[in-house]
PDB file of C-alpha atoms in Angstrom:
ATOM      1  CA  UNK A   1      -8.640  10.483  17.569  1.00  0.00           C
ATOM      2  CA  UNK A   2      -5.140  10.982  15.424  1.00  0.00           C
ATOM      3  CA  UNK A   3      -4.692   9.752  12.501  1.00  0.00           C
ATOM      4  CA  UNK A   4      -1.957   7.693  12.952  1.00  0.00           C
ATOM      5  CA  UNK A   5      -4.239   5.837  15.875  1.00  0.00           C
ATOM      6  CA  UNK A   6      -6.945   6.126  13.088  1.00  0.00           C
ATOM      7  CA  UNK A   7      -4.156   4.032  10.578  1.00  0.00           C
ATOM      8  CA  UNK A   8      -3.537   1.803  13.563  1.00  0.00           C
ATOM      9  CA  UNK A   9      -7.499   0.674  14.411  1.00  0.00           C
ATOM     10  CA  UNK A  10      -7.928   0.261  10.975  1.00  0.00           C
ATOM     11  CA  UNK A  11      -4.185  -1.940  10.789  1.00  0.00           C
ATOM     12  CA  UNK A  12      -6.280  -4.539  13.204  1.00  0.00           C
ATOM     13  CA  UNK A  13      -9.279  -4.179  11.446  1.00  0.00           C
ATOM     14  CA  UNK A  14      -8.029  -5.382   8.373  1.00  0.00           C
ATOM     15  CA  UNK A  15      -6.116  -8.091  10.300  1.00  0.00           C
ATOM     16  CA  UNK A  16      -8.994  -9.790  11.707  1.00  0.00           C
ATOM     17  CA  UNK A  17     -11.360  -9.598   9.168  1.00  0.00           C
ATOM     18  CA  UNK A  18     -13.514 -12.370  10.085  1.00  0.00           C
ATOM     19  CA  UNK A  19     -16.285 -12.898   7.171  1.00  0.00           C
ATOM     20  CA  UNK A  20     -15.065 -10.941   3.470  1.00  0.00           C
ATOM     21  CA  UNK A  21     -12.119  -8.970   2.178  1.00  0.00           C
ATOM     22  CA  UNK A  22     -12.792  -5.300   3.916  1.00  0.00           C
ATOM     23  CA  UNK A  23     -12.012  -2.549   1.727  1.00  0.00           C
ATOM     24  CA  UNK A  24     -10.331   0.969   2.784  1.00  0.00           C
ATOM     25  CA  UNK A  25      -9.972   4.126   1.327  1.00  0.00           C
ATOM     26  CA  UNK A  26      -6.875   4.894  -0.537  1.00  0.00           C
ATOM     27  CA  UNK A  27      -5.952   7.573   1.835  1.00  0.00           C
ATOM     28  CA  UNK A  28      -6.613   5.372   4.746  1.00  0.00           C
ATOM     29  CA  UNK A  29      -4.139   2.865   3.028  1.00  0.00           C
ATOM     30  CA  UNK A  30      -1.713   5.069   2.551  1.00  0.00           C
ATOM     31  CA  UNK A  31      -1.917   6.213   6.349  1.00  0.00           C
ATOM     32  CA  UNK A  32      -1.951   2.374   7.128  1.00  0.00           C
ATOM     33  CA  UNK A  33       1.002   1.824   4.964  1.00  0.00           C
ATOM     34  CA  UNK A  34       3.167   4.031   6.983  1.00  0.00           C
ATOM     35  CA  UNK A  35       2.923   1.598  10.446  1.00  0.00           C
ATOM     36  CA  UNK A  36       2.556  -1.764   8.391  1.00  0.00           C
ATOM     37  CA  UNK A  37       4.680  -1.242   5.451  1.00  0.00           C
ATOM     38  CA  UNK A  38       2.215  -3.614   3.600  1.00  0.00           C
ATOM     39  CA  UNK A  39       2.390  -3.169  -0.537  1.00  0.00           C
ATOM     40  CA  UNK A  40      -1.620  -1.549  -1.521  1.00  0.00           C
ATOM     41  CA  UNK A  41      -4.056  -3.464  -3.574  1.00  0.00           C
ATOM     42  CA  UNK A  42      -6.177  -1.560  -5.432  1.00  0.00           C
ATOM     43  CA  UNK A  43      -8.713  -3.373  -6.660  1.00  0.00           C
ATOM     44  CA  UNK A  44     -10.550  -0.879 -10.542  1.00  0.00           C
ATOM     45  CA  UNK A  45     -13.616  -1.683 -11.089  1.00  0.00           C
ATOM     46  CA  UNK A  46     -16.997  -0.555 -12.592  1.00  0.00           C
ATOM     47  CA  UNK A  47     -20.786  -0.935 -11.581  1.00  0.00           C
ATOM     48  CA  UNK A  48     -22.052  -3.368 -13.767  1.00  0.00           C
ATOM     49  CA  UNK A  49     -18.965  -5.493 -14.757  1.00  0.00           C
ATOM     50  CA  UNK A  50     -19.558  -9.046 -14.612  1.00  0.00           C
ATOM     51  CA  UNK A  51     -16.108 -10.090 -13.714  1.00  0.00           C
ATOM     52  CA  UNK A  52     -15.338  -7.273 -11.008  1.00  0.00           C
ATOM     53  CA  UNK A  53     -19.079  -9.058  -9.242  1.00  0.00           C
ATOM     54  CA  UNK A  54     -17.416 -12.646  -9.849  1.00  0.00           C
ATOM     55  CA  UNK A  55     -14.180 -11.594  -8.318  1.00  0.00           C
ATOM     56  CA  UNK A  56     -15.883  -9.954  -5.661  1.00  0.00           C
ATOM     57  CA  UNK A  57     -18.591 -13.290  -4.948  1.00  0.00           C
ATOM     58  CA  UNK A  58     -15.740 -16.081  -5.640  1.00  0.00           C
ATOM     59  CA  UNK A  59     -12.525 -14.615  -4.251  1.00  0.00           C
ATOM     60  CA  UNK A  60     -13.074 -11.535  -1.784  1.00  0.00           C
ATOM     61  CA  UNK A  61     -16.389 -13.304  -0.161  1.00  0.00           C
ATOM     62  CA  UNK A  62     -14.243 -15.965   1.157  1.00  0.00           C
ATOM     63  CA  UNK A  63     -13.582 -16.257   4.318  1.00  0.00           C
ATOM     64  CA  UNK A  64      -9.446 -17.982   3.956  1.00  0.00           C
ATOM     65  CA  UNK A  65      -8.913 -15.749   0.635  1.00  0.00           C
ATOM     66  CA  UNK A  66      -9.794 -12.631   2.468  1.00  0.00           C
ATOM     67  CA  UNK A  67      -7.405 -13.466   5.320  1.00  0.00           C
ATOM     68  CA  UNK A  68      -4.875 -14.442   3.272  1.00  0.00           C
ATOM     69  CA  UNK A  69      -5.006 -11.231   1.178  1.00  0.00           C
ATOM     70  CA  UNK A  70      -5.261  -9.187   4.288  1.00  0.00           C
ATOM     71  CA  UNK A  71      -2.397 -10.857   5.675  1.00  0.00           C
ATOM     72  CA  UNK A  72      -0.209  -9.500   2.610  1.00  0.00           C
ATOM     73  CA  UNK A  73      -1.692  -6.426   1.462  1.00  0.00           C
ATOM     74  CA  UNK A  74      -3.953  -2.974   2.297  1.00  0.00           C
ATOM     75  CA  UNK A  75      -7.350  -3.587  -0.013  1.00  0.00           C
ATOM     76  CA  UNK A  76      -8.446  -0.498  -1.855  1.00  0.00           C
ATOM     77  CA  UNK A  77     -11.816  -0.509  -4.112  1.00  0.00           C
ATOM     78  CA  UNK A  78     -11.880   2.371  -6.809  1.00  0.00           C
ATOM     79  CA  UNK A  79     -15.028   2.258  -8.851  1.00  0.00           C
ATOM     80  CA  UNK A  80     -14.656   4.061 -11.873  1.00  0.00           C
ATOM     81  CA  UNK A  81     -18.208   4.767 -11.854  1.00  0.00           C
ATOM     82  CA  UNK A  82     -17.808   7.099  -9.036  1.00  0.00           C
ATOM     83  CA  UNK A  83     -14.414   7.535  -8.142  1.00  0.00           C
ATOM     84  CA  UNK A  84     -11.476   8.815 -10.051  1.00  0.00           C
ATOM     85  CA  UNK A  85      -7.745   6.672 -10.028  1.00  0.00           C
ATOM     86  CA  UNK A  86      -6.060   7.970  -7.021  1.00  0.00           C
ATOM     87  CA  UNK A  87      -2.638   7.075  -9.199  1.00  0.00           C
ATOM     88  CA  UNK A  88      -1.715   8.121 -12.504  1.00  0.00           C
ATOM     89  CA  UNK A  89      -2.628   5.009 -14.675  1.00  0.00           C
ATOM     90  CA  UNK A  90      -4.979   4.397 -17.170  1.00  0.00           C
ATOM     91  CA  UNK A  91      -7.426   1.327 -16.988  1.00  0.00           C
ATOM     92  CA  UNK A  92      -9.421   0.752 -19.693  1.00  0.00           C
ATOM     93  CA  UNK A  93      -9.925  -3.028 -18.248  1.00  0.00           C
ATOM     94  CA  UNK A  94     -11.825  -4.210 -15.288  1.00  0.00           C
ATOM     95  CA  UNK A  95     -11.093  -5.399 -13.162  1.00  0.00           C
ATOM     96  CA  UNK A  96      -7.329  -4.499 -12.707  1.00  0.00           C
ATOM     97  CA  UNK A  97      -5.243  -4.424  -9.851  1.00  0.00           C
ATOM     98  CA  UNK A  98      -2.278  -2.271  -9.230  1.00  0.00           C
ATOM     99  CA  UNK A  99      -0.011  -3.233  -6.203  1.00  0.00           C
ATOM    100  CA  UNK A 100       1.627  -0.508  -4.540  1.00  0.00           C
ATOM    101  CA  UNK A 101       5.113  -0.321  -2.535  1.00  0.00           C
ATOM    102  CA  UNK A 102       5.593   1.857   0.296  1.00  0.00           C
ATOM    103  CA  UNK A 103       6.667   4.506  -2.563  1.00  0.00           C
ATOM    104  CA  UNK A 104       3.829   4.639  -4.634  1.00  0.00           C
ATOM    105  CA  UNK A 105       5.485   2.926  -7.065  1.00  0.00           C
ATOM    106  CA  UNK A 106       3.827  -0.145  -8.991  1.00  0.00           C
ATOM    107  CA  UNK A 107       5.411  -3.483  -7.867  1.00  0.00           C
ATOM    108  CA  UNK A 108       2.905  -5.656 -10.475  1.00  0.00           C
ATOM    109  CA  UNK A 109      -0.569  -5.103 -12.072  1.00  0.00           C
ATOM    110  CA  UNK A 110      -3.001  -7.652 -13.178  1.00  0.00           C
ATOM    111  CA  UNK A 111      -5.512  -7.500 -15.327  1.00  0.00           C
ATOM    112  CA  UNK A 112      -9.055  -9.834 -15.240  1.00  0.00           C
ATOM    113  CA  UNK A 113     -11.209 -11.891 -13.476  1.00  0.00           C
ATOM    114  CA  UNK A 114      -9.260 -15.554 -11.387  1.00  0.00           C
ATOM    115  CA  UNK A 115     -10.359 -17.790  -9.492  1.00  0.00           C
ATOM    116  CA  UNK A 116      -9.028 -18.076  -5.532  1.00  0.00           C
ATOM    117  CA  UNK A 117      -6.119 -20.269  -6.324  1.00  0.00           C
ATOM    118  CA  UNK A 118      -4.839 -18.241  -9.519  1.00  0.00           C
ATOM    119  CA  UNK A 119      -5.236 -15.155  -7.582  1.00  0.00           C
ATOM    120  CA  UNK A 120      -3.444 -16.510  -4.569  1.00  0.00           C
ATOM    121  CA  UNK A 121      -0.734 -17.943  -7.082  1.00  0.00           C
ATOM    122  CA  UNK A 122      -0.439 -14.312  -9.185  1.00  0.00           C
ATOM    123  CA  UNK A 123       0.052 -12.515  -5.703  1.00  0.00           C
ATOM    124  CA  UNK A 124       1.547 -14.402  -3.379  1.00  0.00           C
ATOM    125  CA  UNK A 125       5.248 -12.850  -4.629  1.00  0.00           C
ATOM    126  CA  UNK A 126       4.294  -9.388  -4.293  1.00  0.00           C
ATOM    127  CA  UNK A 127       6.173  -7.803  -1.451  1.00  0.00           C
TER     128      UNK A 127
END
C-alpha cells in the first residue's frame, strides 16, 4: 500500500472516530496533512502527569469532543517519557499543545489541563 493511500485510510479513520480522540504518529500527520490540509495537534505529555490523564479521561474520552477535534485537526501524542519533540520547542510543561499549519509553523500553543468547553473555546479559531 502507498503512502499517500496509507495518509488517505488514516484521513477517514480519524474522521469517523466513533468512541475517543485517536492519536497518529507525527509522520503519519504530516503525510495526512498533505491531502487534508488540516493544522496538527500535538498533544506533550509525560507518564505520570495528573493533568495530561485528566485531559485525556475528561476531554479526549468523549465521544462529541473527539469528533469535534477530529473534525478540525490531525491528533499527535508525544510522550516525553519515550519519545523525543518531533519540532524544535522546548516544553518544560505538560501538557502543552502546539498546533501546526501546513508549514510546520506554530499557529498557537497552549499550555495546561481544560475542561471540554474551554478547550473547545481555546481551539475552535485555529485554522
Amino acid at each position: 500500500m502507498g503512502t499517500i493511500t496509507k495518509a488517505v485510510l488514516l484521513s477517514i479513520c480519524l474522521t469517523h472516530s466513533i468512541y475517543a480522540l485517536e492519536w497518529v504518529s507525527y509522520e503519519d500527520a504530516l503525510q495526512i496533512q498533505k491531502q487534508t490540509k488540516k493544522p496538527i495537534m500535538i498533544d506533550v505529555v509525560r507518564t505520570l502527569c495528573h493533568y495530561c490523564n485528566d485531559m485525556n479521561d475528561n476531554v479526549f474520552e468523549n465521544e462529541a469532543m473527539a469528533t469535534w477535534l477530529e473534525e478540525r485537526f490531525i491528533p499527535v501524542k508525544i510522550n516525553l517519557d519515550f519519545n523525543s519533540m518531533p519540532i524544535d520547542q522546548e516544553v518544560s510543561f505538560t501538557p502543552t499543545f502546539f498546533f501546526l499549519d501546513t508549514q510546520g509553523k506554530i499557529i498557537k500553543k497552549i499550555p495546561g489541563s481544560w475542561n471540554i468547553q474551554d478547550f473547545k473555546d481555546l481551539t475552535r479559531n485555529i485554522k
